[in-house]
């Protein structure tokens, strides 16, 4: 399962957003450092194609794809020196596939901003600096070890790794996130270091209720102050959280009152999918219709492994039909009659929206 860590300053609304995404009811309060121990939950990835598939196939259970979310204590300027709660909680997001950086863009008397004013670009700078300093410590230690190993073994891969680490250290010393500074090959070589600034990052502007209906305008107003090319989504975390506890009807009414046309949580899930280049495939087994996320370029056997390692190990073949063809045909049997179901081998590249049925030796 994909794992995403939430990082941000205290009182940025990280736990509020976590609750909106996971319905987990983590503690939220107006004083800084409300969160100490990490909150862990799972967010549903909204999927209209899955809903349409379910309408046609009428399975007993419909299971959307999930993303694991981890929400940690707030970082402040100087966390690497132990300010605030320090940066020791960063360990909980080291092994995440991506980071969600929550930047406060709402004003409220009820929750003081740790820096005394609302300024998302400044806060982003603070976060990136603290993440880079944490990485610098990891990478410097790793570089020393790798250099000794490369010198000792004379192995070419070890040498390349040591050099990649040295380049990462140089980038971090300049204050640059590793992901922006090194090549894709270097990122692969650095993978086992779990560097925070090597991860894809999604910036979430947490906007006030007054702006909730104008997320595009909100992003535009900060765009120039944020790094070019950064993936940015604006949501009102508080409103999104409130809506989660309402009936569908009340939720629709409240969102309408604020002029919100598309749920912020859905826009975050979509942005994360884009950022990570993920595709969705579906399984229809034993009366269950289920959505799964895999990286673009995944093969049929990769998809099988996502469901169960046994399926990948005993892989024989996959029956593949695009969800849209299946929806149009009305049933698997009808899709088969139309010749829309193909038999594919283990190396077949999975397409976004493919429905896959695996044949495997148990
Ligand atoms: N008005 C408004 N208040 C918000 C919004 N998001 C969060 N808040 C408030 O800001 C305060 C802090 O929210 P939390 O979600 O606890 O913030 P956090 O980032 O998890 O804070 P720490 O755990 O202390 O690091 C709470 O009083 C929230 O109700 C928002 O979109 N609008
Ligand atoms: Mg919190």
Tab-separated table of C-alpha atoms and ligand atoms in Angstrom:
chain	number	residue	atom	x	y	z
A	1	UNK	CA	0.000	0.000	0.000
A	2	UNK	CA	1.193	3.494	-0.819
A	3	UNK	CA	2.339	5.468	2.227
A	4	UNK	CA	2.223	9.242	2.573
A	5	UNK	CA	3.576	11.289	5.491
A	6	UNK	CA	2.102	14.631	6.575
A	7	UNK	CA	4.667	17.251	7.555
A	8	UNK	CA	4.215	20.901	8.544
A	9	UNK	CA	4.608	23.555	11.209
A	10	UNK	CA	2.603	23.275	14.455
A	11	UNK	CA	-0.982	24.536	14.065
A	12	UNK	CA	-0.819	24.245	10.280
A	13	UNK	CA	-3.822	21.909	10.380
A	14	UNK	CA	-1.970	18.632	9.764
A	15	UNK	CA	-4.134	16.551	12.079
A	16	UNK	CA	-7.262	18.300	10.832
A	17	UNK	CA	-6.331	17.255	7.293
A	18	UNK	CA	-5.390	13.779	8.520
A	19	UNK	CA	-8.893	13.452	9.998
A	20	UNK	CA	-10.508	14.683	6.799
A	21	UNK	CA	-8.580	12.091	4.801
A	22	UNK	CA	-8.982	9.135	7.161
A	23	UNK	CA	-12.062	9.859	9.339
A	24	UNK	CA	-9.822	8.859	12.238
A	25	UNK	CA	-10.702	11.575	14.781
A	26	UNK	CA	-7.156	12.350	15.845
A	27	UNK	CA	-6.802	15.117	18.400
A	28	UNK	CA	-6.905	18.642	16.991
A	29	UNK	CA	-6.385	21.774	19.110
A	30	UNK	CA	-5.405	25.427	18.931
A	31	UNK	CA	-2.169	25.044	20.885
A	32	UNK	CA	1.044	24.059	19.119
A	33	UNK	CA	2.429	20.502	19.466
A	34	UNK	CA	-0.964	18.896	19.960
A	35	UNK	CA	0.347	15.858	18.121
A	36	UNK	CA	3.236	14.076	19.801
A	37	UNK	CA	2.866	10.406	18.927
A	38	UNK	CA	2.147	9.885	15.244
A	39	UNK	CA	-1.403	9.338	13.982
A	40	UNK	CA	-1.698	6.515	11.475
A	41	UNK	CA	-4.746	5.916	9.302
A	42	UNK	CA	-5.948	4.974	5.836
A	43	UNK	CA	-7.474	7.266	3.259
A	44	UNK	CA	-9.885	6.055	0.607
A	45	UNK	CA	-8.970	7.005	-2.955
A	46	UNK	CA	-12.233	8.200	-4.546
A	47	UNK	CA	-12.844	6.425	-7.838
A	48	UNK	CA	-15.845	7.053	-10.099
A	49	UNK	CA	-14.846	4.270	-12.477
A	50	UNK	CA	-15.010	1.789	-9.576
A	51	UNK	CA	-18.496	3.070	-8.766
A	52	UNK	CA	-19.633	2.541	-12.352
A	53	UNK	CA	-18.072	-0.933	-12.421
A	54	UNK	CA	-19.926	-1.780	-9.223
A	55	UNK	CA	-23.229	-0.562	-10.685
A	56	UNK	CA	-22.826	-2.934	-13.616
A	57	UNK	CA	-21.318	-5.966	-11.852
A	58	UNK	CA	-23.237	-5.657	-8.572
A	59	UNK	CA	-20.633	-7.419	-6.412
A	60	UNK	CA	-21.267	-8.069	-2.729
A	61	UNK	CA	-18.353	-5.907	-1.711
A	62	UNK	CA	-16.760	-2.862	-3.319
A	63	UNK	CA	-13.326	-1.969	-1.982
A	64	UNK	CA	-11.643	1.245	-3.124
A	65	UNK	CA	-7.845	1.677	-3.132
A	66	UNK	CA	-6.385	3.010	0.110
A	67	UNK	CA	-3.359	5.131	0.969
A	68	UNK	CA	-1.724	4.873	4.382
A	69	UNK	CA	-1.341	8.299	6.009
A	70	UNK	CA	0.992	9.163	8.879
A	71	UNK	CA	0.615	12.511	10.683
A	72	UNK	CA	3.528	13.578	12.899
A	73	UNK	CA	4.455	16.330	15.365
A	74	UNK	CA	5.003	19.826	13.956
A	75	UNK	CA	8.452	20.958	12.804
A	76	UNK	CA	9.745	24.436	13.676
A	77	UNK	CA	12.743	26.495	12.682
A	78	UNK	CA	15.618	24.847	14.571
A	79	UNK	CA	13.981	21.409	14.968
A	80	UNK	CA	17.324	19.871	13.932
A	81	UNK	CA	18.856	21.538	17.026
A	82	UNK	CA	16.035	20.205	19.202
A	83	UNK	CA	13.728	23.267	19.094
A	84	UNK	CA	10.062	22.520	19.783
A	85	UNK	CA	9.740	18.767	19.912
A	86	UNK	CA	12.870	18.428	17.787
A	87	UNK	CA	12.981	16.399	14.605
A	88	UNK	CA	13.043	12.963	16.170
A	89	UNK	CA	9.549	12.261	14.831
A	90	UNK	CA	10.824	12.485	11.264
A	91	UNK	CA	11.820	8.833	11.607
A	92	UNK	CA	8.134	7.986	11.268
A	93	UNK	CA	7.974	9.390	7.737
A	94	UNK	CA	11.372	8.230	6.469
A	95	UNK	CA	9.970	5.187	4.729
A	96	UNK	CA	6.986	6.925	3.163
A	97	UNK	CA	6.595	6.997	-0.629
A	98	UNK	CA	5.743	10.707	-0.639
A	99	UNK	CA	5.353	13.678	1.678
A	100	UNK	CA	2.417	15.998	1.976
A	101	UNK	CA	3.592	19.406	3.191
A	102	UNK	CA	0.778	21.322	4.894
A	103	UNK	CA	1.253	25.085	4.600
A	104	UNK	CA	-0.975	27.309	6.649
A	105	UNK	CA	-2.866	29.912	4.645
A	106	UNK	CA	-5.805	30.469	7.062
A	107	UNK	CA	-6.110	33.151	9.723
A	108	UNK	CA	-7.663	32.432	13.100
A	109	UNK	CA	-7.296	33.829	16.578
A	110	UNK	CA	-8.058	30.387	17.967
A	111	UNK	CA	-4.732	28.870	16.932
A	112	UNK	CA	-1.604	31.054	17.007
A	113	UNK	CA	0.875	30.647	14.183
A	114	UNK	CA	4.264	29.718	15.696
A	115	UNK	CA	5.945	32.482	13.656
A	116	UNK	CA	3.288	35.059	14.479
A	117	UNK	CA	2.001	35.559	10.915
A	118	UNK	CA	0.600	33.606	7.993
A	119	UNK	CA	3.189	33.156	5.224
A	120	UNK	CA	3.107	29.797	3.385
A	121	UNK	CA	6.248	30.475	1.317
A	122	UNK	CA	8.300	31.275	4.430
A	123	UNK	CA	6.950	28.179	6.166
A	124	UNK	CA	7.814	26.010	3.172
A	125	UNK	CA	11.352	27.395	3.315
A	126	UNK	CA	11.527	26.478	7.026
A	127	UNK	CA	10.255	22.953	6.371
A	128	UNK	CA	12.599	22.321	3.448
A	129	UNK	CA	15.530	23.600	5.507
A	130	UNK	CA	14.720	21.312	8.436
A	131	UNK	CA	14.201	18.325	6.137
A	132	UNK	CA	17.464	19.083	4.330
A	133	UNK	CA	19.371	19.367	7.622
A	134	UNK	CA	17.962	16.034	8.802
A	135	UNK	CA	18.999	14.494	5.455
A	136	UNK	CA	22.430	16.074	5.657
A	137	UNK	CA	23.073	14.199	8.862
A	138	UNK	CA	21.906	10.876	7.348
A	139	UNK	CA	23.690	11.386	4.029
A	140	UNK	CA	26.992	12.520	5.569
A	141	UNK	CA	27.118	9.432	7.764
A	142	UNK	CA	26.133	7.250	4.801
A	143	UNK	CA	28.730	8.893	2.539
A	144	UNK	CA	31.530	8.118	5.000
A	145	UNK	CA	30.520	4.463	5.201
A	146	UNK	CA	30.014	4.139	1.443
A	147	UNK	CA	33.402	5.724	0.721
A	148	UNK	CA	35.173	3.270	3.044
A	149	UNK	CA	33.315	0.349	1.475
A	150	UNK	CA	34.062	1.524	-2.079
A	151	UNK	CA	37.751	1.937	-1.246
A	152	UNK	CA	37.832	-1.453	0.501
A	153	UNK	CA	36.055	-3.532	-2.147
A	154	UNK	CA	36.946	-1.611	-5.315
A	155	UNK	CA	33.464	-2.567	-6.484
A	156	UNK	CA	32.065	-0.362	-9.248
A	157	UNK	CA	28.494	-0.194	-7.869
A	158	UNK	CA	29.837	0.739	-4.428
A	159	UNK	CA	31.923	3.487	-6.020
A	160	UNK	CA	28.875	4.855	-7.848
A	161	UNK	CA	26.890	4.789	-4.641
A	162	UNK	CA	29.587	6.649	-2.737
A	163	UNK	CA	29.727	9.276	-5.478
A	164	UNK	CA	25.936	9.647	-5.507
A	165	UNK	CA	25.983	10.177	-1.751
A	166	UNK	CA	28.745	12.770	-2.074
A	167	UNK	CA	26.603	14.629	-4.652
A	168	UNK	CA	23.602	14.443	-2.307
A	169	UNK	CA	25.679	15.867	0.561
A	170	UNK	CA	26.876	18.728	-1.662
A	171	UNK	CA	23.283	19.524	-2.692
A	172	UNK	CA	22.040	19.445	0.890
A	173	UNK	CA	24.874	21.718	2.026
A	174	UNK	CA	23.580	24.245	-0.531
A	175	UNK	CA	20.125	23.756	1.034
A	176	UNK	CA	18.731	22.097	-2.078
A	177	UNK	CA	16.273	19.167	-1.819
A	178	UNK	CA	17.973	16.008	-3.106
A	179	UNK	CA	15.151	15.315	-5.548
A	180	UNK	CA	15.748	18.614	-7.380
A	181	UNK	CA	19.524	18.290	-7.400
A	182	UNK	CA	20.489	14.774	-8.493
A	183	UNK	CA	19.776	12.543	-11.499
A	184	UNK	CA	17.164	9.765	-11.585
A	185	UNK	CA	20.037	7.217	-11.521
A	186	UNK	CA	21.389	8.842	-8.356
A	187	UNK	CA	17.923	8.748	-6.775
A	188	UNK	CA	17.901	4.977	-7.362
A	189	UNK	CA	21.374	4.628	-5.865
A	190	UNK	CA	20.284	6.632	-2.809
A	191	UNK	CA	17.067	4.731	-2.281
A	192	UNK	CA	18.224	2.779	0.780
A	193	UNK	CA	19.106	6.010	2.599
A	194	UNK	CA	15.420	6.978	2.852
A	195	UNK	CA	16.238	10.653	2.417
A	196	UNK	CA	13.252	12.918	3.093
A	197	UNK	CA	14.082	15.485	0.435
A	198	UNK	CA	14.440	12.698	-2.154
A	199	UNK	CA	10.712	11.997	-1.873
A	200	UNK	CA	8.041	13.428	-4.156
A	201	UNK	CA	6.268	16.246	-2.309
A	202	UNK	CA	2.779	17.617	-2.592
A	203	UNK	CA	2.183	21.086	-1.160
A	204	UNK	CA	-1.207	21.545	0.483
A	205	UNK	CA	-2.241	25.126	1.160
A	206	UNK	CA	-4.640	24.991	4.081
A	207	UNK	CA	-6.983	27.870	3.243
A	208	UNK	CA	-9.634	29.500	5.412
A	209	UNK	CA	-13.362	28.838	5.142
A	210	UNK	CA	-13.866	32.119	3.231
A	211	UNK	CA	-11.599	30.880	0.444
A	212	UNK	CA	-12.826	27.262	0.471
A	213	UNK	CA	-14.787	27.738	-2.769
A	214	UNK	CA	-11.866	29.369	-4.599
A	215	UNK	CA	-8.989	26.872	-4.423
A	216	UNK	CA	-7.656	27.665	-7.893
A	217	UNK	CA	-7.469	31.388	-7.117
A	218	UNK	CA	-5.809	30.589	-3.783
A	219	UNK	CA	-3.089	28.551	-5.458
A	220	UNK	CA	-2.610	31.283	-8.076
A	221	UNK	CA	-2.155	33.950	-5.410
A	222	UNK	CA	0.785	32.076	-3.849
A	223	UNK	CA	2.147	30.490	-7.026
A	224	UNK	CA	4.896	33.052	-7.662
A	225	UNK	CA	6.240	32.694	-4.103
A	226	UNK	CA	6.437	28.868	-4.273
A	227	UNK	CA	9.043	26.795	-6.122
A	228	UNK	CA	8.334	26.608	-9.852
A	229	UNK	CA	6.954	23.239	-10.880
A	230	UNK	CA	5.789	22.301	-7.375
A	231	UNK	CA	2.518	20.393	-7.245
A	232	UNK	CA	0.164	22.560	-5.146
A	233	UNK	CA	-3.410	21.917	-3.978
A	234	UNK	CA	-5.491	24.292	-1.834
A	235	UNK	CA	-8.088	22.888	0.556
A	236	UNK	CA	-9.894	24.075	3.670
A	237	UNK	CA	-8.949	21.255	6.048
A	238	UNK	CA	-11.410	22.308	8.736
A	239	UNK	CA	-14.381	22.255	6.389
A	240	UNK	CA	-13.225	18.961	4.867
A	241	UNK	CA	-13.003	17.468	8.354
A	242	UNK	CA	-16.446	18.744	9.358
A	243	UNK	CA	-18.049	17.281	6.264
A	244	UNK	CA	-16.731	13.776	7.008
A	245	UNK	CA	-19.045	13.452	10.013
A	246	UNK	CA	-22.214	14.504	8.174
A	247	UNK	CA	-24.774	12.567	6.167
A	248	UNK	CA	-24.288	12.853	2.390
A	249	UNK	CA	-27.194	15.267	2.179
A	250	UNK	CA	-25.973	17.584	4.966
A	251	UNK	CA	-22.445	17.432	3.577
A	252	UNK	CA	-23.636	18.467	0.126
A	253	UNK	CA	-25.591	21.343	1.641
A	254	UNK	CA	-22.642	22.597	3.698
A	255	UNK	CA	-20.197	22.349	0.799
A	256	UNK	CA	-22.669	24.152	-1.390
A	257	UNK	CA	-22.980	26.955	1.182
A	258	UNK	CA	-19.207	27.478	0.935
A	259	UNK	CA	-19.209	27.154	-2.847
A	260	UNK	CA	-17.048	24.019	-2.804
A	261	UNK	CA	-17.615	22.093	-6.028
A	262	UNK	CA	-15.080	19.302	-5.618
A	263	UNK	CA	-13.963	17.779	-2.328
A	264	UNK	CA	-10.454	18.812	-1.293
A	265	UNK	CA	-9.682	15.265	-0.217
A	266	UNK	CA	-10.504	13.999	-3.716
A	267	UNK	CA	-8.268	16.677	-5.258
A	268	UNK	CA	-5.420	15.659	-2.946
A	269	UNK	CA	-5.813	11.987	-3.900
A	270	UNK	CA	-5.836	12.924	-7.592
A	271	UNK	CA	-2.745	15.138	-7.181
A	272	UNK	CA	-0.906	12.358	-5.311
A	273	UNK	CA	-1.730	9.934	-8.118
A	274	UNK	CA	-0.387	12.407	-10.691
A	275	UNK	CA	2.703	13.231	-8.648
A	276	UNK	CA	3.612	9.571	-8.211
A	277	UNK	CA	2.593	8.533	-11.724
A	278	UNK	CA	0.226	5.888	-10.389
A	279	UNK	CA	-2.363	3.950	-12.318
A	280	UNK	CA	-5.411	2.069	-11.063
A	281	UNK	CA	-6.308	-1.503	-11.897
A	282	UNK	CA	-9.291	-3.526	-10.730
A	283	UNK	CA	-9.812	-7.079	-9.547
A	284	UNK	CA	-13.140	-8.916	-9.553
A	285	UNK	CA	-12.705	-12.036	-7.471
A	286	UNK	CA	-15.138	-13.963	-5.272
A	287	UNK	CA	-17.901	-11.348	-5.499
A	288	UNK	CA	-15.564	-8.532	-4.552
A	289	UNK	CA	-14.745	-5.641	-6.851
A	290	UNK	CA	-11.622	-3.878	-5.778
A	291	UNK	CA	-9.338	-1.036	-6.910
A	292	UNK	CA	-5.545	-1.110	-6.582
A	293	UNK	CA	-2.848	1.488	-7.195
A	294	UNK	CA	0.445	0.626	-8.889
A	295	UNK	CA	3.203	2.719	-10.454
A	296	UNK	CA	2.778	3.452	-14.171
A	297	UNK	CA	4.776	0.875	-16.145
A	298	UNK	CA	3.821	-1.958	-13.769
A	299	UNK	CA	3.492	-5.360	-15.446
A	300	UNK	CA	0.814	-8.004	-14.950
A	301	UNK	CA	3.019	-9.872	-12.491
A	302	UNK	CA	3.699	-6.627	-10.540
A	303	UNK	CA	-0.060	-6.153	-10.298
A	304	UNK	CA	-0.496	-9.742	-9.083
A	305	UNK	CA	2.149	-9.106	-6.403
A	306	UNK	CA	0.202	-6.057	-5.207
A	307	UNK	CA	-2.735	-8.358	-4.417
A	308	UNK	CA	-0.772	-11.284	-3.007
A	309	UNK	CA	2.819	-12.534	-3.279
A	310	UNK	CA	1.483	-16.073	-3.949
A	311	UNK	CA	-0.318	-14.796	-7.034
A	312	UNK	CA	2.910	-13.387	-8.391
A	313	UNK	CA	4.930	-16.489	-7.500
A	314	UNK	CA	2.538	-18.925	-9.176
A	315	UNK	CA	1.581	-16.543	-12.016
A	316	UNK	CA	0.285	-18.327	-15.121
A	317	UNK	CA	-1.590	-15.647	-17.046
A	318	UNK	CA	-3.850	-12.640	-16.702
A	319	UNK	CA	-7.212	-12.010	-18.333
A	320	UNK	CA	-7.377	-8.332	-19.145
A	321	UNK	CA	-10.339	-6.145	-20.051
A	322	UNK	CA	-10.465	-2.352	-19.859
A	323	UNK	CA	-13.050	-1.225	-17.268
A	324	UNK	CA	-14.838	0.939	-19.850
A	325	UNK	CA	-15.308	-2.046	-22.217
A	326	UNK	CA	-16.587	-4.140	-19.330
A	327	UNK	CA	-19.018	-1.422	-18.266
A	328	UNK	CA	-20.234	-1.110	-21.854
A	329	UNK	CA	-20.622	-4.890	-22.268
A	330	UNK	CA	-22.452	-5.235	-18.953
A	331	UNK	CA	-20.778	-8.439	-17.745
A	332	UNK	CA	-17.534	-10.371	-18.036
A	333	UNK	CA	-19.260	-13.043	-20.124
A	334	UNK	CA	-20.628	-10.437	-22.545
A	335	UNK	CA	-17.223	-8.757	-22.752
A	336	UNK	CA	-15.680	-12.149	-23.551
A	337	UNK	CA	-18.267	-12.764	-26.309
A	338	UNK	CA	-17.311	-9.432	-27.859
A	339	UNK	CA	-13.643	-10.405	-27.797
A	340	UNK	CA	-12.823	-7.582	-25.372
A	341	UNK	CA	-11.060	-9.901	-22.895
A	342	UNK	CA	-7.421	-10.580	-23.774
A	343	UNK	CA	-5.098	-13.231	-22.362
A	344	UNK	CA	-1.737	-11.737	-21.404
A	345	UNK	CA	1.562	-12.955	-19.940
A	346	UNK	CA	3.529	-11.772	-16.925
A	347	UNK	CA	5.362	-8.934	-18.709
A	348	UNK	CA	2.216	-7.329	-20.087
A	349	UNK	CA	2.181	-3.612	-19.148
A	350	UNK	CA	-0.917	-2.824	-17.099
A	351	UNK	CA	-3.090	-0.009	-18.482
A	352	UNK	CA	-4.858	2.533	-16.277
A	353	UNK	CA	-8.373	1.166	-15.734
A	354	UNK	CA	-7.625	-2.460	-16.689
A	355	UNK	CA	-9.667	-5.137	-14.953
A	356	UNK	CA	-7.320	-8.061	-14.272
A	357	UNK	CA	-8.152	-11.644	-13.375
A	358	UNK	CA	-5.144	-13.789	-12.571
A	359	UNK	CA	-4.689	-17.504	-13.150
A	360	UNK	CA	-1.987	-18.842	-10.866
A	361	UNK	CA	-0.743	-22.066	-9.279
A	362	UNK	CA	-1.518	-21.965	-5.572
B	1	LIG	N1	-10.245	28.346	10.571
B	1	LIG	C1	-9.550	27.255	10.323
B	1	LIG	N2	-8.942	26.638	11.324
B	1	LIG	C2	-8.244	25.511	11.053
B	1	LIG	C3	-8.127	24.980	9.750
B	1	LIG	N3	-7.378	23.863	9.814
B	1	LIG	C4	-7.044	23.726	11.110
B	1	LIG	N4	-7.568	24.720	11.875
B	1	LIG	C5	-7.432	24.915	13.316
B	1	LIG	O1	-6.058	25.069	13.641
B	1	LIG	C6	-5.787	24.436	14.898
B	1	LIG	C7	-4.658	23.435	14.747
B	1	LIG	O2	-5.083	22.331	13.957
B	1	LIG	P1	-4.364	20.915	14.049
B	1	LIG	O3	-4.958	20.086	12.966
B	1	LIG	O4	-4.368	20.406	15.424
B	1	LIG	O5	-2.891	21.373	13.639
B	1	LIG	P2	-1.557	20.480	13.567
B	1	LIG	O6	-0.805	20.969	12.392
B	1	LIG	O7	-1.885	19.041	13.623
B	1	LIG	O8	-0.828	20.975	14.892
B	1	LIG	P3	0.237	20.198	15.832
B	1	LIG	O9	-0.251	18.794	16.045
B	1	LIG	O10	0.206	21.002	17.069
B	1	LIG	O11	1.535	20.263	15.115
B	1	LIG	C8	-7.097	23.810	15.360
B	1	LIG	O12	-7.720	24.726	16.245
B	1	LIG	C9	-7.890	23.685	14.069
B	1	LIG	O13	-9.264	23.700	14.302
B	1	LIG	C10	-8.808	25.653	8.683
B	1	LIG	O14	-8.785	25.232	7.513
B	1	LIG	N5	-9.493	26.790	9.022
B	2	LIG	MG1	-1.407	17.576	14.946
